[in-house]
Structure formats: structure tokens, C-alpha cells
């Protein structure tokens, strides 16, 4: 057995620590924030838990669903009865299913683009995307440039832009096509990734997703140190590792770094890591996505036959969901907002424009909430950004091999390193399990 330091108390780090403890290792988890959960953070709105970060779980996300079950964290289905809304080209229309009602020509174009995109997905390796046929070309162009190259119409491009914003917190011209298709394939396809019923948005945790992290941390007890950012990881001549925070140093036989790739750059590695690892941190940026919630006495949109799910081609609110606890209230709307225009605004102005966005979809009653809350991940002081990495052109083929490969006793976890449900809570849990198994095997080989 050995001593292991885990850097990061998000889902990946806590899962790794939990598994390593179960295997008999002595573990310490250090976390720079004053809380656990990472990009899962549950707040309170009108007395109801609401997720300011990761929110949904769904079918085939077996790792996080199993974990939630083990920790007795209850789930509830995302409300989806009634018609969805879309505000498109200045008009609000109703529709059912994932793809909104467009003209016949627009629908044919969207179907054509989806078919071509998923055809590329089939050829891409999730575990080694840089070795896929045509990887250099797929990684050289952005998702936006590819859409233009296949003559996607304006509606298809706008729908893909909404997908890009909510998925990576980035515009289609900021994400490589190789990253986009690899990410979608890891989720099981566009339908599985975007759908509510049968898809990634099917269920929510009644008490919020952070409850899972809190319960893992309770099990780990004083092994978890908050307000302790990793500043330096030193490798001694004998291979022993030391992880230093602002106030303490922890010796270790192995280290699991379970933070987003971009944030690895905030740790000083002594001696320096091989160049590829250093460059990866610089070329794997975090996206930026924000959320706004409004609470009402009742979910009034349900009386009008609306599901609460909506799309909008104008910001700042571009997609909404109904996350109300029940029919009697309070009614709660969740809106994903465009960080580019939303984040720079002062708090009162953010509230004003978010409510205007809800009202444009659901009527003037949406302007008069009983409570309001928003969160801008890109403006956080410590470890800003989310929901996941927005990997730009050229990065996968040059630096992909360094994303999760261990080096000198240092192992990497985090949802970005997962090969199934990358970018989701499920991917984070899977990555923590994988890192823990790798550390256990490595320490066993050392004897």
C-alpha cells in the first residue's frame, strides 16, 4: 500500500480518493475551494435546491447513477409534459421532440448535417482520436468552418451554435471538429446527448448534484482539506513526490491530479513535466457558461400546455428547462445564458435581461419572480470556467496523447480525461475510478 495525494475535490477526485481508501491506501485530498463538488455546486432558490453547475443525469450514465444509488441520493425525472417553445427569427412557436418545427427545407438541411456529422463520428476513435483516419484534417478545422464547408443553412448553423454553447461554453469557431465528434461519440450520439427523455437531461437529483460530493466527502472525513490549493508538486531523486499547498506539504508515493487540464498550469512541477504536458495545459482551455434561475409561485407555463423547455436564437437566455419540484410550486425556470454578453453585466442588470429572456418565451408573468439566482462560472476567482474544456483546432493531434497518460507517479483524472460521457458527471466518476485503479496497480508493481 502507499500514500496518495489527490488534487481536487470534485467528482473525479473524491471518487478516486474513495476507491483508493477502499483499496487500503492512505489518502489526502487537497482542494483549493472552500467546498467540495468542483463544477457541481448547489444553491438555494425559494427554499428549493438548484444546481448552479452540473444538473442532469440520464440513461447509460451508469457510473454516476450507481454512485448516487450507493449514497442514497434520490432522483426525479425532468419535467417534459406539453409543448416545447422556440423563439426563432422573432417569432415564438411550439414543437415536440428534440428538433424544433422549421420549414421543410430547414428540417431537411438539419437532418443532412446531423447525418454527415454522425458519419464522421463513426470513424473517430474515442480513446485515440489523434490516430483516427483523417484526424489531421478534422482537428485542423473548427466546427463552424466544417458547417460552412458542407453548406449548412443558417438554421442548421444556429442550432449547432446553441449546442456548442450549452455543451462546451464556446462558439462553433472555437472548437475543433475532431473534438466535437469525439465528444458526441463519447456520449453515445447527438440524440443521446441532447434529448431529455432517454437522454442526458432525463433526470435530476432531488437535493442537487453536489449532495453526491458532500456525501463522498463525509465518508472520507478529515482526509479532505479545503482551502488548500496545490501550488507545487516536487519529485525527489528517489521518485518520492511531495505536494505543497500554501501552508502544508504532503509526501506521497503517487499523486492524482483531478482538475481541468487548463488548471494544471497553476501548479509548479519540479522538475518540469515533459513539454507535451506543459503545452497541453495551455491548449485545452475551459469554456464559459452561465446560468440564471427564476422562481414563481407556481409553474404557470404548465397551465398553458408548455413543458418549460425552450430554445432561443437570441441571447442572453438561449435554452431553458422546468426544474420545479411539483405542480403546486414553486415554479422554477432554469436558463442557460450566453457568458459573452451576460457575465460583464452588473448583478441587477443580469437579473433584468434574464427575466426579459424568460418573458420573451413564457409571457410577462415571467418578469415577476418571487426569487432569482444566477452564477457565472467564467468569473470565479479560483479555477474559473465551465462546463468543460472547449478544445480548439490543432490541440488533439498535438497534445491529446498527454491528456491522461501518467508521468513519474503523477496520474490525471477529471471528466475531460474520460472516454465515456466526457464532460459530464458520469465521465468524472469514471475517470476517478480509472485513475485509482492505475495508481493501485502501479504501487503494487513497485512492491
Short mmCIF file of C-alpha atoms in Angstrom, two decimals:
data_model
loop_
_atom_site.label_atom_id
_atom_site.label_comp_id
_atom_site.label_asym_id
_atom_site.label_seq_id
_atom_site.Cartn_x
_atom_site.Cartn_y
_atom_site.Cartn_z
CA UNK A 1 0.00 0.00 0.00
CA UNK A 2 1.09 3.61 -0.28
CA UNK A 3 0.39 7.24 0.44
CA UNK A 4 -1.58 9.06 -2.27
CA UNK A 5 -2.40 12.75 -2.58
CA UNK A 6 -5.44 13.66 -4.68
CA UNK A 7 -5.55 17.21 -6.03
CA UNK A 8 -9.13 18.39 -6.44
CA UNK A 9 -12.33 17.52 -4.55
CA UNK A 10 -14.70 17.39 -7.47
CA UNK A 11 -16.46 14.20 -8.54
CA UNK A 12 -13.29 12.77 -10.10
CA UNK A 13 -11.01 13.47 -7.16
CA UNK A 14 -13.45 12.32 -4.50
CA UNK A 15 -14.23 9.15 -6.45
CA UNK A 16 -10.52 8.39 -6.82
CA UNK A 17 -9.95 9.01 -3.12
CA UNK A 18 -12.90 6.84 -2.14
CA UNK A 19 -11.70 3.97 -4.33
CA UNK A 20 -8.09 4.24 -3.13
CA UNK A 21 -9.21 4.29 0.51
CA UNK A 22 -11.30 1.19 -0.13
CA UNK A 23 -8.17 -0.48 -1.58
CA UNK A 24 -6.26 0.25 1.60
CA UNK A 25 -4.19 3.29 0.65
CA UNK A 26 -3.62 6.30 2.88
CA UNK A 27 -5.17 9.24 1.03
CA UNK A 28 -5.28 13.00 1.42
CA UNK A 29 -7.48 15.18 -0.82
CA UNK A 30 -6.50 18.83 -1.17
CA UNK A 31 -8.96 21.32 -2.61
CA UNK A 32 -8.42 25.00 -3.33
CA UNK A 33 -12.06 26.00 -2.93
CA UNK A 34 -13.83 26.22 0.42
CA UNK A 35 -16.23 23.49 -0.69
CA UNK A 36 -16.28 20.12 -2.41
CA UNK A 37 -18.00 19.34 -5.71
CA UNK A 38 -15.90 21.20 -8.28
CA UNK A 39 -18.23 22.20 -11.12
CA UNK A 40 -21.16 20.76 -9.17
CA UNK A 41 -22.48 23.45 -6.84
CA UNK A 42 -25.98 23.50 -5.38
CA UNK A 43 -27.61 26.74 -4.23
CA UNK A 44 -30.99 27.65 -2.76
CA UNK A 45 -33.84 29.37 -4.58
CA UNK A 46 -37.16 29.98 -2.85
CA UNK A 47 -36.27 27.17 -0.45
CA UNK A 48 -35.57 24.69 -3.27
CA UNK A 49 -32.10 23.24 -4.07
CA UNK A 50 -30.95 24.32 -7.56
CA UNK A 51 -27.78 23.31 -9.36
CA UNK A 52 -25.62 26.25 -10.37
CA UNK A 53 -23.29 23.84 -12.16
CA UNK A 54 -23.79 20.24 -13.32
CA UNK A 55 -27.51 19.43 -13.15
CA UNK A 56 -28.70 16.42 -15.12
CA UNK A 57 -28.09 12.67 -15.33
CA UNK A 58 -29.53 10.15 -17.75
CA UNK A 59 -29.57 6.63 -19.20
CA UNK A 60 -26.20 4.90 -19.83
CA UNK A 61 -24.54 7.22 -17.28
CA UNK A 62 -24.11 4.10 -15.20
CA UNK A 63 -21.14 5.21 -13.10
CA UNK A 64 -22.74 8.32 -11.60
CA UNK A 65 -26.14 6.64 -11.29
CA UNK A 66 -24.58 3.75 -9.37
CA UNK A 67 -22.75 6.21 -7.13
CA UNK A 68 -25.95 8.18 -6.47
CA UNK A 69 -27.69 4.94 -5.56
CA UNK A 70 -24.92 3.88 -3.19
CA UNK A 71 -25.11 7.23 -1.42
CA UNK A 72 -28.93 7.24 -1.32
CA UNK A 73 -29.24 10.40 -3.42
CA UNK A 74 -32.77 10.43 -4.86
CA UNK A 75 -33.57 11.22 -8.48
CA UNK A 76 -36.58 12.77 -10.16
CA UNK A 77 -37.49 12.99 -13.84
CA UNK A 78 -37.01 16.31 -15.59
CA UNK A 79 -40.44 17.72 -16.39
CA UNK A 80 -41.24 17.29 -20.07
CA UNK A 81 -45.02 17.22 -20.48
CA UNK A 82 -46.57 19.60 -23.01
CA UNK A 83 -45.08 21.51 -25.89
CA UNK A 84 -41.57 22.93 -26.14
CA UNK A 85 -41.11 26.51 -27.34
CA UNK A 86 -38.67 28.10 -29.75
CA UNK A 87 -38.15 31.80 -30.31
CA UNK A 88 -36.77 31.89 -33.82
CA UNK A 89 -36.35 34.86 -36.13
CA UNK A 90 -38.53 36.98 -33.83
CA UNK A 91 -41.44 34.51 -33.54
CA UNK A 92 -42.33 32.07 -30.74
CA UNK A 93 -43.55 28.67 -31.90
CA UNK A 94 -44.43 25.38 -30.21
CA UNK A 95 -42.94 21.99 -31.05
CA UNK A 96 -42.32 18.49 -29.72
CA UNK A 97 -39.18 16.30 -29.71
CA UNK A 98 -35.55 17.44 -29.88
CA UNK A 99 -35.60 19.25 -33.24
CA UNK A 100 -37.96 22.25 -33.38
CA UNK A 101 -40.55 22.87 -36.09
CA UNK A 102 -38.84 24.55 -39.00
CA UNK A 103 -39.70 24.74 -42.68
CA UNK A 104 -39.42 21.55 -44.73
CA UNK A 105 -36.22 22.84 -46.36
CA UNK A 106 -34.72 23.76 -42.99
CA UNK A 107 -35.60 20.37 -41.48
CA UNK A 108 -34.07 18.54 -44.43
CA UNK A 109 -30.91 20.58 -44.05
CA UNK A 110 -30.69 19.90 -40.29
CA UNK A 111 -31.17 16.17 -40.94
CA UNK A 112 -28.48 16.24 -43.64
CA UNK A 113 -25.97 17.96 -41.34
CA UNK A 114 -26.74 15.60 -38.48
CA UNK A 115 -26.26 12.59 -40.78
CA UNK A 116 -22.91 13.88 -42.04
CA UNK A 117 -21.73 14.74 -38.52
CA UNK A 118 -22.60 11.31 -37.13
CA UNK A 119 -21.00 9.63 -40.13
CA UNK A 120 -17.72 11.28 -39.14
CA UNK A 121 -18.30 10.18 -35.52
CA UNK A 122 -18.31 6.54 -36.58
CA UNK A 123 -14.75 6.84 -37.93
CA UNK A 124 -13.24 8.57 -34.90
CA UNK A 125 -11.53 6.68 -32.09
CA UNK A 126 -12.64 7.90 -28.66
CA UNK A 127 -9.55 6.51 -26.92
CA UNK A 128 -7.02 7.68 -29.53
CA UNK A 129 -8.71 10.37 -31.65
CA UNK A 130 -5.37 11.65 -32.96
CA UNK A 131 -4.86 8.29 -34.71
CA UNK A 132 -8.26 8.29 -36.44
CA UNK A 133 -8.48 8.33 -40.25
CA UNK A 134 -8.28 11.95 -41.40
CA UNK A 135 -7.52 13.17 -37.86
CA UNK A 136 -5.19 15.93 -39.07
CA UNK A 137 -7.92 17.44 -41.26
CA UNK A 138 -10.67 17.01 -38.63
CA UNK A 139 -8.50 18.68 -36.00
CA UNK A 140 -7.30 21.46 -38.28
CA UNK A 141 -10.77 22.91 -38.86
CA UNK A 142 -13.31 24.28 -36.42
CA UNK A 143 -16.88 23.04 -36.15
CA UNK A 144 -18.01 26.32 -37.70
CA UNK A 145 -15.64 26.01 -40.66
CA UNK A 146 -16.86 22.46 -41.30
CA UNK A 147 -20.51 23.60 -41.23
CA UNK A 148 -19.69 26.21 -43.85
CA UNK A 149 -17.73 23.69 -45.93
CA UNK A 150 -20.77 21.41 -46.17
CA UNK A 151 -23.01 24.42 -46.96
CA UNK A 152 -25.12 24.18 -43.83
CA UNK A 153 -28.04 26.59 -43.90
CA UNK A 154 -28.48 29.40 -41.40
CA UNK A 155 -30.92 27.44 -39.23
CA UNK A 156 -28.66 24.40 -39.02
CA UNK A 157 -25.70 26.60 -38.11
CA UNK A 158 -27.71 28.45 -35.46
CA UNK A 159 -28.93 25.21 -33.87
CA UNK A 160 -25.37 23.87 -33.81
CA UNK A 161 -24.26 27.14 -32.20
CA UNK A 162 -26.79 26.62 -29.39
CA UNK A 163 -25.50 23.06 -28.95
CA UNK A 164 -21.92 24.34 -28.84
CA UNK A 165 -22.69 27.00 -26.21
CA UNK A 166 -24.52 24.67 -23.85
CA UNK A 167 -22.10 21.76 -24.38
CA UNK A 168 -18.69 23.46 -24.28
CA UNK A 169 -19.44 27.04 -23.28
CA UNK A 170 -17.93 28.14 -26.58
CA UNK A 171 -18.84 29.18 -30.11
CA UNK A 172 -18.54 26.70 -33.01
CA UNK A 173 -15.49 28.56 -34.37
CA UNK A 174 -13.64 27.95 -31.08
CA UNK A 175 -13.92 24.14 -31.07
CA UNK A 176 -12.14 21.71 -33.36
CA UNK A 177 -14.30 19.37 -35.42
CA UNK A 178 -12.28 16.41 -34.10
CA UNK A 179 -13.08 17.44 -30.54
CA UNK A 180 -16.77 17.90 -31.35
CA UNK A 181 -17.24 14.50 -32.98
CA UNK A 182 -15.14 12.69 -30.35
CA UNK A 183 -17.15 14.33 -27.56
CA UNK A 184 -20.51 13.46 -29.12
CA UNK A 185 -19.42 9.87 -29.79
CA UNK A 186 -18.33 9.50 -26.13
CA UNK A 187 -21.90 10.46 -25.16
CA UNK A 188 -23.48 7.91 -27.49
CA UNK A 189 -24.54 10.27 -30.27
CA UNK A 190 -26.31 13.59 -30.72
CA UNK A 191 -29.71 12.26 -29.69
CA UNK A 192 -28.43 10.68 -26.51
CA UNK A 193 -26.51 13.84 -25.62
CA UNK A 194 -29.26 16.38 -26.35
CA UNK A 195 -32.53 14.60 -25.51
CA UNK A 196 -34.46 14.89 -22.27
CA UNK A 197 -36.48 11.66 -22.36
CA UNK A 198 -33.97 8.86 -22.91
CA UNK A 199 -31.10 11.34 -22.96
CA UNK A 200 -28.61 13.19 -20.82
CA UNK A 201 -31.22 15.59 -19.40
CA UNK A 202 -33.74 12.92 -18.36
CA UNK A 203 -33.25 13.07 -14.57
CA UNK A 204 -32.17 15.41 -11.78
CA UNK A 205 -31.07 14.86 -8.19
CA UNK A 206 -33.80 15.98 -5.76
CA UNK A 207 -31.31 17.63 -3.39
CA UNK A 208 -28.92 18.71 -6.17
CA UNK A 209 -25.88 17.01 -7.63
CA UNK A 210 -23.50 18.45 -5.04
CA UNK A 211 -25.15 16.18 -2.47
CA UNK A 212 -23.23 13.28 -4.04
CA UNK A 213 -19.92 15.06 -3.48
CA UNK A 214 -20.86 16.09 0.04
CA UNK A 215 -21.69 12.51 0.97
CA UNK A 216 -18.44 11.21 -0.51
CA UNK A 217 -16.56 13.86 1.47
CA UNK A 218 -18.40 12.86 4.66
CA UNK A 219 -17.21 9.30 4.15
CA UNK A 220 -13.63 10.48 3.65
CA UNK A 221 -13.77 12.68 6.75
CA UNK A 222 -10.63 14.61 7.66
CA UNK A 223 -8.81 13.20 4.66
CA UNK A 224 -10.33 16.15 2.73
CA UNK A 225 -8.59 19.51 3.23
CA UNK A 226 -10.45 22.57 1.91
CA UNK A 227 -8.94 25.96 1.15
CA UNK A 228 -5.71 24.18 0.28
CA UNK A 229 -4.76 24.78 -3.38
CA UNK A 230 -1.90 22.68 -4.74
CA UNK A 231 0.96 25.06 -5.51
CA UNK A 232 3.83 22.69 -6.26
CA UNK A 233 4.44 19.01 -6.94
CA UNK A 234 8.07 18.01 -6.44
CA UNK A 235 9.66 14.73 -7.48
CA UNK A 236 12.67 13.76 -5.38
CA UNK A 237 15.74 11.86 -6.61
CA UNK A 238 14.27 8.61 -5.23
CA UNK A 239 10.95 9.18 -7.01
CA UNK A 240 9.07 10.28 -3.88
CA UNK A 241 6.54 13.01 -4.55
CA UNK A 242 5.71 16.00 -2.38
CA UNK A 243 2.61 18.13 -2.86
CA UNK A 244 2.78 21.61 -1.31
CA UNK A 245 -0.09 23.96 -0.51
CA UNK A 246 0.28 27.46 0.94
CA UNK A 247 0.71 26.07 4.45
CA UNK A 248 1.47 22.34 4.30
CA UNK A 249 3.45 19.70 2.42
CA UNK A 250 2.26 16.15 1.86
CA UNK A 251 4.65 13.32 0.90
CA UNK A 252 3.22 10.75 -1.49
CA UNK A 253 4.08 7.60 -3.38
CA UNK A 254 1.65 8.70 -6.11
CA UNK A 255 -0.45 11.74 -6.95
CA UNK A 256 -3.80 12.02 -8.75
CA UNK A 257 -4.35 15.45 -10.30
CA UNK A 258 -8.13 15.63 -10.73
CA UNK A 259 -8.67 19.15 -12.08
CA UNK A 260 -9.42 20.53 -15.56
CA UNK A 261 -6.41 20.40 -17.90
CA UNK A 262 -6.21 24.21 -18.15
CA UNK A 263 -5.84 24.48 -14.38
CA UNK A 264 -2.84 22.15 -14.31
CA UNK A 265 -0.89 25.22 -15.40
CA UNK A 266 -1.46 26.69 -11.93
CA UNK A 267 0.75 24.02 -10.35
CA UNK A 268 4.55 24.30 -10.40
CA UNK A 269 6.03 20.90 -11.26
CA UNK A 270 9.63 20.44 -10.10
CA UNK A 271 11.34 19.16 -12.13
CA UNK A 272 9.18 20.43 -15.02
CA UNK A 273 6.93 17.93 -16.76
CA UNK A 274 7.83 16.87 -20.30
CA UNK A 275 7.00 19.62 -22.80
CA UNK A 276 3.83 17.94 -24.11
CA UNK A 277 2.17 18.01 -20.68
CA UNK A 278 3.06 21.66 -20.21
CA UNK A 279 1.72 22.61 -23.63
CA UNK A 280 -1.48 20.63 -23.15
CA UNK A 281 -2.46 22.83 -20.21
CA UNK A 282 -2.05 25.90 -22.43
CA UNK A 283 -4.04 24.46 -25.33
CA UNK A 284 -7.00 22.87 -23.50
CA UNK A 285 -8.96 25.96 -22.36
CA UNK A 286 -12.13 25.94 -20.31
CA UNK A 287 -15.34 27.15 -21.87
CA UNK A 288 -17.56 29.76 -20.23
CA UNK A 289 -21.21 29.14 -19.45
CA UNK A 290 -23.58 30.84 -17.04
CA UNK A 291 -26.96 30.00 -15.54
CA UNK A 292 -29.95 32.02 -14.41
CA UNK A 293 -32.84 30.73 -12.29
CA UNK A 294 -36.19 32.36 -11.58
CA UNK A 295 -38.76 31.11 -9.08
CA UNK A 296 -42.51 31.79 -9.26
CA UNK A 297 -45.47 30.94 -7.02
CA UNK A 298 -46.45 28.15 -9.43
CA UNK A 299 -45.11 26.73 -12.72
CA UNK A 300 -47.63 28.85 -14.64
CA UNK A 301 -46.35 27.75 -18.06
CA UNK A 302 -47.67 24.23 -17.38
CA UNK A 303 -51.23 25.57 -17.33
CA UNK A 304 -50.58 26.88 -20.85
CA UNK A 305 -49.54 23.42 -22.05
CA UNK A 306 -45.81 24.21 -22.07
CA UNK A 307 -43.05 21.91 -20.86
CA UNK A 308 -40.76 24.74 -19.80
CA UNK A 309 -38.16 23.55 -22.30
CA UNK A 310 -37.34 26.22 -24.87
CA UNK A 311 -34.73 27.37 -27.38
CA UNK A 312 -33.96 30.93 -28.45
CA UNK A 313 -31.80 32.21 -31.30
CA UNK A 314 -31.19 35.50 -29.43
CA UNK A 315 -29.44 35.91 -26.10
CA UNK A 316 -28.78 36.07 -23.40
CA UNK A 317 -31.03 33.11 -22.45
CA UNK A 318 -30.72 30.52 -25.21
CA UNK A 319 -32.13 27.33 -23.66
CA UNK A 320 -34.47 26.70 -20.70
CA UNK A 321 -35.80 23.83 -18.58
CA UNK A 322 -38.52 23.42 -15.98
CA UNK A 323 -36.90 22.24 -12.72
CA UNK A 324 -39.91 22.86 -10.45
CA UNK A 325 -40.34 20.38 -7.58
CA UNK A 326 -44.02 19.75 -8.41
CA UNK A 327 -47.21 21.21 -9.93
CA UNK A 328 -48.13 23.19 -6.83
CA UNK A 329 -44.91 25.18 -6.79
CA UNK A 330 -42.75 26.96 -6.57
CA UNK A 331 -42.30 27.03 -10.32
CA UNK A 332 -38.63 27.22 -11.27
CA UNK A 333 -37.17 28.02 -14.67
CA UNK A 334 -33.53 27.26 -15.44
CA UNK A 335 -31.95 29.29 -18.22
CA UNK A 336 -28.52 28.78 -19.76
CA UNK A 337 -27.12 32.17 -20.69
CA UNK A 338 -24.50 33.40 -23.15
CA UNK A 339 -21.48 34.25 -20.99
CA UNK A 340 -20.08 36.69 -23.57
CA UNK A 341 -22.89 39.18 -23.07
CA UNK A 342 -24.21 38.08 -19.66
CA UNK A 343 -21.11 37.89 -17.46
CA UNK A 344 -19.88 41.50 -17.86
CA UNK A 345 -23.19 42.94 -16.64
CA UNK A 346 -23.74 44.12 -13.05
CA UNK A 347 -25.93 41.83 -10.92
CA UNK A 348 -29.15 43.83 -11.23
CA UNK A 349 -28.77 44.13 -15.00
CA UNK A 350 -28.14 40.36 -15.30
CA UNK A 351 -31.41 39.78 -13.46
CA UNK A 352 -33.24 42.19 -15.73
CA UNK A 353 -32.03 40.69 -19.01
CA UNK A 354 -32.52 37.09 -17.83
CA UNK A 355 -36.12 37.78 -16.83
CA UNK A 356 -36.67 39.53 -20.16
CA UNK A 357 -35.39 36.39 -21.87
CA UNK A 358 -37.82 34.22 -19.91
CA UNK A 359 -40.66 36.65 -20.65
CA UNK A 360 -39.95 36.55 -24.38
CA UNK A 361 -40.70 32.83 -24.25
CA UNK A 362 -43.29 32.41 -21.50
CA UNK A 363 -45.02 35.78 -21.29
CA UNK A 364 -44.96 38.80 -18.98
CA UNK A 365 -45.69 36.70 -15.89
CA UNK A 366 -42.04 35.61 -16.09
CA UNK A 367 -40.93 39.17 -15.26
CA UNK A 368 -42.26 38.89 -11.69
CA UNK A 369 -40.44 36.09 -9.85
CA UNK A 370 -40.53 35.53 -6.11
CA UNK A 371 -36.78 34.77 -6.18
CA UNK A 372 -33.87 34.92 -8.60
CA UNK A 373 -30.33 33.49 -8.70
CA UNK A 374 -27.55 33.32 -11.27
CA UNK A 375 -23.98 32.07 -11.43
CA UNK A 376 -21.19 32.99 -13.85
CA UNK A 377 -18.54 30.26 -13.87
CA UNK A 378 -16.13 32.22 -16.02
CA UNK A 379 -15.81 34.99 -13.42
CA UNK A 380 -14.88 32.78 -10.45
CA UNK A 381 -11.61 33.74 -8.78
CA UNK A 382 -10.40 30.18 -8.29
CA UNK A 383 -10.47 27.66 -11.16
CA UNK A 384 -12.78 29.70 -13.42
CA UNK A 385 -14.65 28.34 -16.41
CA UNK A 386 -17.01 25.55 -17.33
CA UNK A 387 -18.88 23.41 -18.10
CA UNK A 388 -15.91 21.60 -19.65
CA UNK A 389 -12.95 22.12 -21.96
CA UNK A 390 -13.54 23.87 -25.29
CA UNK A 391 -10.67 22.30 -27.22
CA UNK A 392 -9.56 24.46 -30.17
CA UNK A 393 -8.28 23.32 -33.57
CA UNK A 394 -4.88 21.66 -33.56
CA UNK A 395 -4.89 20.58 -29.92
CA UNK A 396 -5.98 16.94 -30.08
CA UNK A 397 -3.43 15.84 -32.66
CA UNK A 398 -0.55 17.66 -30.97
CA UNK A 399 -1.32 17.22 -27.27
CA UNK A 400 -4.05 14.58 -26.93
CA UNK A 401 -1.57 11.80 -26.01
CA UNK A 402 -0.64 13.74 -22.86
CA UNK A 403 -4.22 14.21 -21.59
CA UNK A 404 -4.38 11.15 -19.31
CA UNK A 405 -1.05 9.32 -19.65
CA UNK A 406 0.68 9.04 -16.22
CA UNK A 407 4.14 10.52 -15.83
CA UNK A 408 6.60 9.91 -12.97
CA UNK A 409 3.96 8.75 -10.49
CA UNK A 410 1.55 11.56 -11.39
CA UNK A 411 -1.84 10.40 -12.68
CA UNK A 412 -4.57 12.51 -14.27
CA UNK A 413 -8.32 12.42 -13.68
CA UNK A 414 -11.24 14.71 -14.42
CA UNK A 415 -14.17 14.46 -16.79
CA UNK A 416 -12.07 15.77 -19.70
CA UNK A 417 -9.93 12.62 -19.49
CA UNK A 418 -12.90 10.22 -19.69
CA UNK A 419 -13.65 8.07 -22.73
CA UNK A 420 -17.35 7.65 -21.93
CA UNK A 421 -19.55 10.69 -21.22
CA UNK A 422 -16.62 13.08 -21.44
CA UNK A 423 -17.55 16.44 -19.92
CA UNK A 424 -20.39 15.05 -17.78
CA UNK A 425 -20.57 13.97 -14.13
CA UNK A 426 -20.53 10.38 -15.29
CA UNK A 427 -17.25 10.93 -17.11
CA UNK A 428 -15.77 12.47 -13.95
CA UNK A 429 -16.72 9.43 -11.86
CA UNK A 430 -15.35 7.04 -14.48
CA UNK A 431 -12.08 8.97 -14.65
CA UNK A 432 -11.69 8.83 -10.87
CA UNK A 433 -12.20 5.08 -10.89
CA UNK A 434 -9.71 4.64 -13.72
CA UNK A 435 -7.05 6.77 -12.02
CA UNK A 436 -7.49 4.92 -8.72
CA UNK A 437 -7.09 1.54 -10.44
CA UNK A 438 -3.97 2.74 -12.28
CA UNK A 439 -2.40 4.05 -9.07
CA UNK A 440 -3.18 0.82 -7.23
CA UNK A 441 -1.59 -1.24 -9.99
CA UNK A 442 1.47 0.98 -10.17
CA UNK A 443 2.08 0.84 -6.43
CA UNK A 444 1.55 -2.92 -6.43
CA UNK A 445 4.21 -3.31 -9.16
CA UNK A 446 6.65 -1.28 -7.09
CA UNK A 447 6.06 -3.74 -4.29
#
